[in-house]
Amino acid sequence: MVKISVIMPVFNVESYIEEALDSLLNQTMIEDIEVIMIDDGSTDDSRYIIDEYASNYENFHAYHKKREGQGIARNYGLTYAKGEYVHFMDSDDYLPPKAYENLYNFNADNDFIVGNVMKFGEFNIWENILFKKAFRDFEGNAKSFTIGEYPNLLWDTIACNKLFKREFLDNHNIRFINENVYYEDLLFSFEAYVNAKSIGFSQNIFYFWRLRKEKSSITQRQDDIRNFTDRINILKRYHSSMLEYGLREELSNVVYDKWLRHDLKTSLKKIGNYPGKHYNELLEGVCDILDIIPDHLKDDLDSYLRVLYSMVENRDIASLLSFAHLEEEFKLNPQMELDIDERYLGLIGTDSENGDLQFNVRVSDVYNDEENLFIDVAEELIGIPKKDSYEIIAHLLHKNKEFPLNLSNNKLIIPLSLIKDLDHSKIKLTYKSNDFNHEVLLKNYGRHSIRYANYDIDLGIGINNILYLDVKKKTENEIIVENIVLDGGQFIFNCRSIREIRNMVLTNFVTYRETAFPVTYLEDSTSFTFAIPYHDLTRYIIKKYELNSPESFNSIRLVKEFKFTFKNNVVKFKNKRNKIYISNKSIHSSDNKLEDLMRKNEKLVNENNALKSKNSKLTRTINQYRSRKTVKLIDKIRGILK
């Protein structure tokens, strides 16, 4: 019995799809899963990659069709689905190994289960604002509820973080729009929410949503005019569905609030990227949506949005072009000099009463003397009153303990004597006034390393860019990695050291999760070996690691850089800050392989022969048609002559 059908549209994702498919192969429920891969008219090697997976794994199935869009491809996949549940996965994203197991076993009575989501890039993992708002009312897992009990869940409009009962989708005929449009998820998710008698929510991370470096995915193509026009058209259809279902006011207000604070704003901020000939059309479309939304929701917006939508309603394109892209700067400094009409200035006021306080506090510089580590702090505070009306209290957090720190003029002073025996600590700042008490963790956007006496202090970056302070004492030991070989899916390290050690530790770059590997010394020698299975370099979505010995911190080096190509990945080992830095990056190298070139050539030959055959049939049809037409013409002429 197939428990889960995974439906994956595929379009020009040769750089990412193998990582996505491998994350499915790594599922603990892999034997109970079928993967339906739909090539939606790809022009790169994606189409050949899915054929390869289909030939290698009996529960992976590849289908090819002309380009019609993601929604139509998903509907196409549903016609082949046999699973009890259905999951729609994008071909550039990633699932942790127990993703399906956790949701499948969650609650069998649910029509669908919502899983938690994290976004990820090449070097970091973070929470997306949409899901922060959608999940803010959940204190933990919620086994069974309806959308009326957790209305803010309507902020979560993607389909990829949900496991749907196939019977539920079929019974209510819930399908994606049968058109090639962007944002097809919005209507699909809405129909699921309003028809479901029981929904589940799991706090476990179910889905990792990729932010591509080249911003080539649909939701990242903000310069594509369709990104704007399709969004407006989908919102209009969404409103029609709300009326059809008789959505009650409490739920409607959540939907409208999301449109104001996210959907419309996101498109308008990029209006300057679109050709001028479209401006009138775009503004009229936004005005159509604004006319739907109750005035009291617009009145409750912050100054930036009040000004933005006032410009739209006035069809004031010139002001909009000069103002729309300034959201971050304006919120940080509402009194900034603006080149806008005076009629908008009266809309600018204090926003703290709207409950839209935002704290972003980060490291701007770091240095030390003989006694202290100094961290300069940069603040981005939105909706916060003047500084003399609140105080800031700083603490160093280490495990379950808090140590007070001195903060003066945005400079943290941390005694080296305090942190020298601590590792993996964070810094918490508490903003305190009569009106609010807000705690925030200090963030870091650039790695730093400070050397002090016999210690190394690393300022690392964790999930959501949270600063981590790692302090390690140097030793007199030295580890030299003389050679690395790849053998049977394992990297074998040949090393020597002055002092004996017990383990080598692999630390993930972002999650800071550690895996220890025992070492084996050669008899009567300072040389030792240890092995890291390749699988351990693929366990986390950010596949970048540091290698060292906890007993010999900061005293390891490679004699040279090592590089391996394995399973369409490049694994590099190189020296960095006296540690070994390991990166495991997916590539697509089939163009360099003779067998792949031959396979492509065979496919192209077959396609060419098929086209030749089709062309011959068309030619015969045309000739027959011409012959018939000629005969008719001659008969007609004969009739006239008679």
XYZ file of C-alpha atoms in Angstrom:
642
model
C 0.000 0.000 0.000
C 1.275 3.444 -0.943
C 0.947 5.715 2.082
C 2.196 8.975 0.531
C 2.222 10.168 -3.075
C 4.795 12.910 -3.614
C 3.907 15.077 -6.616
C 6.828 17.092 -7.955
C 6.583 19.365 -11.008
C 9.972 19.821 -12.652
C 11.056 22.741 -14.808
C 14.718 23.668 -15.469
C 16.120 22.798 -12.042
C 19.127 20.675 -12.970
C 21.252 22.395 -10.293
C 18.870 21.550 -7.445
C 16.666 18.579 -8.278
C 19.084 15.833 -7.261
C 19.341 17.297 -3.773
C 15.533 17.389 -3.564
C 15.160 13.805 -4.811
C 17.931 12.536 -2.546
C 16.129 14.044 0.440
C 13.175 11.828 -0.557
C 15.407 8.772 -0.842
C 16.629 9.505 2.690
C 13.094 9.408 4.140
C 12.533 6.861 6.889
C 9.256 5.919 5.127
C 10.810 5.597 1.671
C 9.317 2.121 1.074
C 5.800 3.511 1.633
C 6.242 6.475 -0.729
C 5.748 6.936 -4.455
C 7.369 9.907 -6.162
C 5.570 11.285 -9.218
C 7.941 13.559 -11.152
C 6.336 15.644 -13.907
C 8.689 17.250 -16.414
C 6.779 20.393 -17.361
C 8.609 21.080 -20.618
C 12.152 21.476 -19.243
C 14.846 22.580 -21.667
C 17.808 21.669 -19.445
C 18.941 18.266 -18.131
C 16.177 18.046 -15.503
C 14.187 15.762 -17.833
C 17.075 13.293 -18.072
C 17.757 13.370 -14.337
C 14.210 12.313 -13.459
C 14.408 9.520 -16.038
C 17.557 8.287 -14.324
C 15.885 8.242 -10.893
C 12.849 6.490 -12.375
C 15.049 3.766 -13.881
C 17.035 3.305 -10.654
C 14.167 3.305 -8.132
C 10.917 1.438 -8.744
C 8.826 3.864 -6.642
C 10.031 6.910 -8.634
C 7.972 7.614 -11.766
C 8.837 10.142 -14.495
C 6.288 11.768 -16.797
C 6.926 14.289 -19.563
C 4.515 16.893 -20.881
C 4.536 20.253 -22.625
C 5.052 23.442 -20.602
C 1.739 24.435 -18.982
C 2.694 25.679 -15.519
C 3.119 24.266 -12.043
C -0.561 24.085 -11.080
C -1.534 22.085 -14.160
C 1.468 19.795 -13.624
C 0.341 19.153 -10.039
C -3.190 18.317 -11.220
C -1.649 16.002 -13.802
C 0.311 14.252 -11.059
C -2.834 13.814 -8.976
C -4.360 11.638 -11.730
C -1.563 9.100 -11.136
C -1.469 9.314 -7.332
C -2.312 6.129 -5.411
C -1.299 7.205 -1.916
C -3.456 7.614 1.156
C -1.922 11.083 1.492
C -0.570 13.536 -1.070
C 2.351 15.945 -0.725
C 3.184 18.643 -3.297
C 6.939 19.204 -3.260
C 8.856 21.780 -5.270
C 11.855 20.415 -7.141
C 14.422 22.761 -5.576
C 13.481 22.269 -1.915
C 14.425 19.747 0.756
C 12.918 17.493 3.427
C 14.550 16.303 6.669
C 14.741 12.487 6.985
C 11.730 12.017 9.314
C 9.493 14.596 7.630
C 6.894 12.128 6.341
C 7.095 9.812 9.328
C 6.331 12.652 11.735
C 3.309 13.962 9.819
C 1.908 10.588 8.716
C 1.781 9.377 12.326
C 0.475 12.697 13.641
C -3.310 12.180 13.661
C -5.154 9.896 11.259
C -8.417 11.844 11.644
C -7.059 15.043 10.058
C -8.039 16.056 6.536
C -4.559 17.517 6.295
C -1.600 18.305 8.535
C 0.453 21.513 8.400
C 4.182 21.212 9.081
C 6.618 23.896 10.144
C 8.763 25.602 7.486
C 12.228 27.132 7.380
C 13.780 29.031 4.501
C 17.387 28.343 3.589
C 20.138 29.734 1.427
C 23.683 28.643 0.813
C 24.935 29.534 4.288
C 21.955 30.030 6.578
C 18.520 28.902 7.748
C 15.842 31.298 8.958
C 12.146 31.697 9.755
C 10.002 33.437 7.166
C 7.735 36.278 8.316
C 4.673 34.622 6.730
C 5.011 31.563 8.920
C 5.865 33.545 12.037
C 2.492 35.236 11.673
C 0.668 32.063 10.612
C 1.933 29.960 13.520
C 2.094 32.615 16.258
C -0.967 31.298 18.134
C 0.379 27.746 18.455
C 2.223 26.993 21.689
C 3.045 23.469 20.536
C 1.528 20.769 18.363
C -2.223 20.988 17.740
C -3.780 17.599 17.001
C -7.183 18.638 15.659
C -8.843 21.990 14.981
C -10.704 23.979 12.348
C -9.569 27.176 10.692
C -12.036 29.131 12.828
C -10.030 28.233 15.956
C -6.699 29.458 14.525
C -7.581 32.142 11.933
C -4.002 33.409 11.607
C -3.122 30.142 9.896
C -4.582 31.763 6.766
C -1.244 33.592 6.483
C 0.226 30.226 5.451
C -0.842 29.940 1.821
C 1.708 27.521 0.343
C 0.836 23.901 -0.454
C 4.298 22.411 0.061
C 4.258 22.221 3.873
C 1.046 20.212 4.063
C 0.189 16.528 3.897
C -3.307 16.142 2.387
C -5.584 13.120 2.520
C -6.181 12.243 -1.121
C -9.775 11.275 -0.351
C -10.355 14.748 1.152
C -9.068 16.474 -2.004
C -11.162 14.218 -4.243
C -14.372 14.495 -2.201
C -14.265 18.298 -2.323
C -12.767 18.461 -5.836
C -9.915 20.630 -4.574
C -7.545 21.199 -7.472
C -5.145 23.883 -8.657
C -6.311 26.434 -11.224
C -6.202 24.815 -14.639
C -4.181 27.707 -16.083
C -0.517 28.668 -16.300
C -0.542 31.264 -13.514
C 1.662 32.210 -10.575
C 0.425 32.018 -6.952
C -1.851 29.064 -7.657
C -1.184 27.871 -4.079
C -3.311 30.650 -2.565
C -6.667 29.391 -3.804
C -5.799 25.732 -3.309
C -4.798 26.257 0.332
C -7.842 28.453 1.006
C -10.237 25.793 -0.288
C -8.494 23.199 1.856
C -8.783 25.370 4.981
C -12.494 26.143 4.604
C -13.514 22.580 3.695
C -11.470 20.747 6.331
C -13.330 19.369 9.344
C -10.045 18.597 11.113
C -6.596 20.160 10.605
C -3.392 19.282 12.438
C -0.298 21.396 13.079
C 3.177 20.057 13.905
C 5.945 22.256 15.270
C 8.546 19.882 13.810
C 10.380 21.254 10.802
C 8.742 19.462 7.878
C 9.900 21.532 4.905
C 12.957 23.545 3.901
C 12.119 26.219 1.311
C 15.101 27.274 -0.806
C 16.043 30.851 -1.626
C 17.956 30.465 -4.883
C 21.101 32.516 -5.328
C 20.108 33.564 -8.846
C 16.470 34.178 -7.764
C 15.147 32.112 -10.661
C 12.161 30.536 -8.926
C 8.650 31.827 -9.646
C 8.168 33.568 -6.307
C 11.563 35.253 -6.593
C 11.082 36.687 -10.100
C 9.936 40.047 -8.822
C 10.895 41.764 -12.100
C 8.456 39.644 -14.141
C 5.296 41.672 -14.838
C 3.264 38.464 -14.534
C 4.398 38.254 -10.932
C 2.355 41.406 -10.291
C -0.632 40.885 -12.605
C -1.136 37.217 -11.683
C -1.070 38.092 -7.995
C -3.838 40.686 -8.487
C -5.938 38.260 -10.541
C -5.528 35.504 -7.949
C -6.590 37.858 -5.145
C -9.743 38.736 -7.096
C -10.562 35.046 -7.518
C -9.761 34.522 -3.855
C -12.331 37.175 -2.927
C -14.961 35.510 -5.116
C -14.315 32.225 -3.294
C -14.618 33.972 0.078
C -18.058 35.244 -0.942
C -19.058 31.845 -2.295
C -18.158 30.130 0.981
C -19.724 32.896 3.062
C -16.519 33.409 5.007
C -17.249 35.059 8.321
C -15.808 38.477 9.141
C -13.130 37.322 11.594
C -11.556 35.087 8.962
C -12.028 37.587 6.137
C -10.196 40.242 8.145
C -7.168 37.950 8.532
C -7.094 37.408 4.754
C -7.432 41.145 4.022
C -4.764 41.985 6.591
C -2.331 39.631 4.840
C -3.122 41.220 1.482
C -2.385 44.684 2.883
C 0.720 43.816 4.873
C 2.272 41.316 2.480
C 0.786 40.540 -0.952
C 0.027 44.030 -2.262
C 2.956 45.631 -0.484
C 5.441 43.095 -1.876
C 4.381 43.829 -5.453
C 4.174 47.605 -5.040
C 7.669 47.846 -3.569
C 8.996 46.540 -6.902
C 6.852 48.742 -9.149
C 9.894 50.671 -10.360
C 11.239 47.462 -11.921
C 8.361 47.197 -14.393
C 7.963 49.024 -17.744
C 6.115 52.341 -17.431
C 3.447 51.297 -19.927
C 2.043 48.922 -17.268
C 1.783 51.432 -14.374
C -1.839 52.457 -14.924
C -2.960 48.850 -15.303
C -1.123 47.806 -12.137
C -2.499 50.663 -10.023
C -6.048 50.030 -11.205
C -5.660 46.392 -10.233
C -4.439 47.284 -6.737
C -7.282 49.803 -6.344
C -9.777 47.075 -7.218
C -8.432 45.038 -4.308
C -8.288 48.021 -1.921
C -11.951 48.752 -2.664
C -12.795 45.286 -1.315
C -10.985 45.754 2.012
C -12.814 47.424 4.943
C -11.543 50.904 5.832
C -10.900 50.083 9.495
C -8.199 47.581 8.481
C -6.482 50.201 6.328
C -6.710 52.750 9.152
C -4.826 50.360 11.461
C -1.777 50.180 9.202
C 1.607 51.715 9.981
C 2.670 55.039 8.474
C 4.524 53.503 5.558
C 1.522 51.474 4.396
C -0.937 54.330 4.956
C 1.176 56.565 2.717
C 1.745 53.784 0.172
C -1.928 52.967 -0.312
C -2.937 56.622 -0.295
C -0.586 57.167 -3.250
C -2.145 54.181 -5.022
C -5.704 55.400 -4.467
C -4.677 58.845 -5.758
C -3.112 57.155 -8.828
C -0.006 59.176 -7.925
C 2.569 57.187 -9.873
C 5.376 59.752 -9.542
C 5.199 59.767 -5.724
C 4.846 56.004 -5.622
C 8.012 55.512 -7.660
C 10.008 57.695 -5.283
C 8.563 56.214 -2.086
C 7.539 52.560 -2.496
C 11.046 51.067 -2.216
C 11.931 53.000 0.962
C 10.082 50.845 3.515
C 13.079 49.807 5.622
C 14.689 53.251 5.647
C 11.403 55.004 6.361
C 10.442 52.723 9.249
C 13.826 53.251 10.859
C 13.584 57.025 10.413
C 9.994 58.258 9.866
C 11.283 61.853 9.898
C 13.605 61.268 6.959
C 13.491 63.830 4.170
C 10.970 62.674 1.576
C 10.334 64.058 -1.882
C 6.553 63.561 -1.678
C 3.446 65.744 -1.717
C 2.476 67.460 1.563
C -0.922 65.718 1.573
C 0.860 62.486 2.573
C 2.844 63.984 5.453
C -0.237 64.109 7.660
C -0.452 60.313 7.447
C 2.933 59.936 9.108
C 2.743 59.488 12.872
C 3.851 57.205 15.662
C 3.267 53.550 14.864
C 3.961 52.047 18.282
C 0.259 52.097 19.142
C -0.372 49.729 16.226
C 1.647 47.039 17.986
C 4.159 46.871 15.142
C 7.338 46.997 17.235
C 10.344 45.493 15.475
C 13.786 44.856 16.943
C 16.758 43.895 14.792
C 19.995 44.165 16.746
C 23.255 42.965 15.199
C 27.030 42.955 15.516
C 28.628 45.816 13.597
C 32.233 45.427 14.802
C 34.272 43.305 17.188
C 37.717 43.773 18.770
C 39.530 43.144 22.047
C 42.247 44.292 24.417
C 44.062 42.290 27.088
C 41.021 42.065 29.342
C 37.809 42.471 27.353
C 36.010 41.561 24.165
C 34.177 44.558 22.686
C 31.153 44.193 20.408
C 29.686 47.267 18.741
C 25.933 46.877 18.373
C 23.869 48.301 15.506
C 20.143 48.727 16.104
C 17.250 48.743 13.670
C 14.245 49.567 15.845
C 10.835 50.205 14.338
C 7.969 51.718 16.290
C 10.157 52.350 19.361
C 9.904 55.698 21.227
C 12.894 57.914 22.027
C 15.853 56.197 23.650
C 15.559 58.030 26.968
C 12.188 56.355 27.565
C 13.520 52.791 27.796
C 16.556 50.909 29.085
C 18.531 48.032 27.600
C 19.772 45.169 29.773
C 22.352 42.724 28.365
C 23.048 39.139 29.413
C 25.357 36.378 28.197
C 23.407 33.108 27.909
C 25.191 29.817 28.437
C 23.029 26.723 28.751
C 20.618 27.550 31.596
C 22.683 30.353 33.111
C 22.604 34.127 32.508
C 25.544 36.450 33.175
C 24.964 40.248 33.226
C 27.019 42.307 30.752
C 27.936 45.970 30.559
C 26.326 47.835 27.643
C 27.264 51.469 27.141
C 26.677 53.642 24.057
C 25.801 50.571 21.985
C 29.053 48.863 22.968
C 29.017 45.519 24.775
C 31.939 44.905 27.099
C 32.533 41.228 27.830
C 35.345 40.258 30.257
C 37.542 37.608 28.683
C 37.843 36.029 32.113
C 34.074 35.397 31.984
C 33.856 33.725 28.605
C 37.141 31.818 28.453
C 35.563 28.713 29.996
C 32.247 28.964 28.143
C 31.399 27.683 24.695
C 28.444 28.181 22.379
C 26.966 31.110 24.290
C 24.508 33.750 23.039
C 23.800 37.376 23.970
C 20.337 38.524 24.996
C 19.246 42.169 25.052
C 16.108 43.186 26.953
C 14.385 46.426 25.926
C 12.371 47.616 28.903
C 9.945 50.509 29.431
C 6.586 51.183 31.052
C 4.861 50.094 27.820
C 6.867 47.076 26.691
C 9.370 44.447 27.791
C 10.955 42.824 24.760
C 13.804 40.295 24.631
C 15.915 39.872 21.512
C 18.982 37.787 20.709
C 21.953 39.575 19.169
C 22.426 38.693 15.499
C 25.569 38.325 13.432
C 25.939 38.601 9.646
C 29.691 38.089 9.288
C 31.987 35.530 10.895
C 34.777 36.889 13.087
C 37.662 35.260 14.937
C 39.577 36.877 17.803
C 42.831 35.474 19.182
C 43.614 36.135 22.805
C 46.513 34.553 24.708
C 45.845 30.796 24.584
C 42.263 31.184 23.437
C 40.431 31.556 20.179
C 37.070 33.333 20.231
C 34.851 32.644 17.227
C 31.754 34.737 16.525
C 29.628 32.335 14.507
C 26.232 32.481 12.813
C 23.377 30.161 13.754
C 19.781 29.758 12.596
C 18.115 33.133 11.983
C 21.599 34.729 12.040
C 21.798 34.378 15.821
C 25.279 35.175 17.164
C 27.171 32.325 18.816
C 30.327 32.869 20.847
C 32.615 29.852 20.834
C 35.692 30.032 23.028
C 38.288 27.271 22.888
C 41.646 26.928 24.572
C 44.588 26.190 22.331
C 46.804 23.196 23.023
C 50.378 22.359 22.209
C 49.209 19.404 20.190
C 49.187 19.541 16.404
C 47.231 17.333 14.033
C 48.405 16.979 10.450
C 46.084 15.416 7.868
C 48.459 13.870 5.363
C 45.943 12.230 3.059
C 42.228 11.720 2.461
C 40.866 8.962 0.251
C 37.292 8.121 -0.745
C 36.657 4.414 -0.383
C 33.274 2.681 -0.482
C 31.287 5.786 0.389
C 33.627 6.748 3.250
C 36.291 9.425 3.502
C 39.350 7.835 5.134
C 41.693 10.286 6.876
C 45.370 9.457 7.443
C 46.795 11.734 10.147
C 49.522 12.154 12.721
C 49.621 14.059 15.987
C 52.073 14.931 18.716
C 49.708 13.929 21.498
C 47.181 11.135 21.530
C 43.524 12.040 20.963
C 40.334 9.961 21.143
C 37.896 11.557 18.688
C 37.548 13.896 15.780
C 34.412 16.055 15.779
C 32.435 17.240 12.733
C 30.452 20.436 13.459
C 27.730 21.742 11.163
C 28.323 25.334 10.056
C 24.844 26.597 10.962
C 23.108 24.142 13.277
C 26.269 23.573 15.382
C 25.311 19.922 15.699
C 28.341 17.781 16.421
C 29.166 14.217 15.371
C 32.153 12.416 16.930
C 34.269 9.885 15.015
C 36.670 7.648 16.985
C 40.283 7.455 15.838
C 42.482 4.362 15.529
C 46.235 4.665 16.101
C 48.705 2.508 14.281
C 50.739 0.320 16.598
C 53.735 2.119 18.204
C 53.105 5.205 16.079
C 51.866 8.780 16.227
C 49.837 8.112 13.095
C 46.106 7.414 13.221
C 43.109 7.029 10.937
C 39.419 7.746 11.144
C 36.525 7.622 8.689
C 33.560 9.883 7.920
C 30.778 8.202 5.902
C 29.603 10.352 3.015
C 26.079 10.061 4.424
C 27.152 12.153 7.440
C 27.982 15.035 5.103
C 24.430 15.052 3.725
C 22.459 14.920 6.984
C 21.700 18.648 7.155
C 20.372 21.052 4.566
C 23.411 23.352 4.928
C 26.194 20.965 3.970
C 29.127 22.956 5.306
C 31.184 21.716 8.229
C 34.237 22.296 10.387
C 36.448 19.456 11.578
C 38.649 19.450 14.645
C 39.470 17.562 17.788
C 37.869 18.829 21.017
C 41.127 17.925 22.743
C 43.283 19.901 20.295
C 41.295 22.962 19.293
C 42.748 25.194 16.589
C 45.713 23.000 15.848
C 44.759 20.986 12.799
C 45.777 21.432 9.189
C 45.788 19.692 5.815
C 49.019 19.265 3.885
C 47.036 20.322 0.804
C 43.467 20.951 -0.324
C 41.480 17.815 -1.207
C 38.610 17.694 -3.673
C 36.325 14.778 -4.590
C 33.435 14.315 -7.011
C 30.920 11.822 -5.683
C 27.226 11.244 -6.468
C 27.031 14.443 -8.547
C 28.474 16.428 -5.648
C 31.804 18.120 -5.108
C 33.241 17.672 -1.607
C 36.118 19.976 -0.693
C 38.423 19.870 2.308
C 40.567 22.925 2.970
C 42.314 24.792 5.779
C 40.424 27.664 7.381
C 41.248 29.453 10.646
C 43.369 26.446 11.701
C 40.390 24.148 11.288
C 39.382 21.996 8.368
C 36.488 23.455 6.412
C 34.332 20.962 4.502
C 31.813 21.889 1.826
C 29.545 19.451 0.013
C 27.963 21.138 -2.976
C 25.595 19.632 -5.533
C 26.651 19.921 -9.160
C 25.369 18.649 -12.444
C 28.281 17.233 -14.367
C 26.599 14.903 -16.862
C 27.709 17.111 -19.757
C 31.263 15.951 -19.038
C 30.414 12.248 -19.030
C 30.560 10.294 -22.250
C 27.790 7.898 -21.242
C 25.449 10.794 -20.499
C 26.315 12.448 -23.782
C 25.562 9.180 -25.561
C 22.279 8.858 -23.682
C 21.323 12.416 -24.626
C 22.303 11.790 -28.219
C 20.153 8.656 -28.327
C 17.161 10.556 -26.955
C 17.677 13.398 -29.409
C 17.963 10.927 -32.296
C 14.722 9.252 -31.210
C 13.016 12.628 -30.860
C 14.333 13.656 -34.265
C 13.089 10.431 -35.871
C 9.682 10.944 -34.263
C 9.574 14.498 -35.610
C 10.597 13.273 -39.076
C 7.802 10.707 -39.013
C 5.317 13.345 -37.876
C 6.563 15.714 -40.577
C 6.140 13.025 -43.260
C 2.548 12.404 -42.155
C 1.818 16.134 -42.219
C 3.387 16.432 -45.676
C 1.223 13.570 -46.989
C -1.880 15.167 -45.440
C -1.052 18.526 -47.042
C -0.453 16.898 -50.454
C -3.708 14.979 -50.208
C -5.532 18.159 -49.266
C -3.916 20.022 -52.169
C -4.877 17.224 -54.579
C -8.484 17.245 -53.417
C -8.589 21.038 -53.627
C -7.124 20.929 -57.181
C -9.694 18.349 -58.305
C -12.532 20.440 -56.883
C -11.182 23.567 -58.584
C -10.923 21.791 -61.968
C -14.476 20.433 -61.607
C -15.679 23.923 -60.767
C -13.981 25.389 -63.866
C -15.481 22.642 -66.045
C -18.915 23.443 -64.648
C -18.492 27.119 -65.525
C -17.303 26.308 -69.064
C -20.316 24.086 -69.645
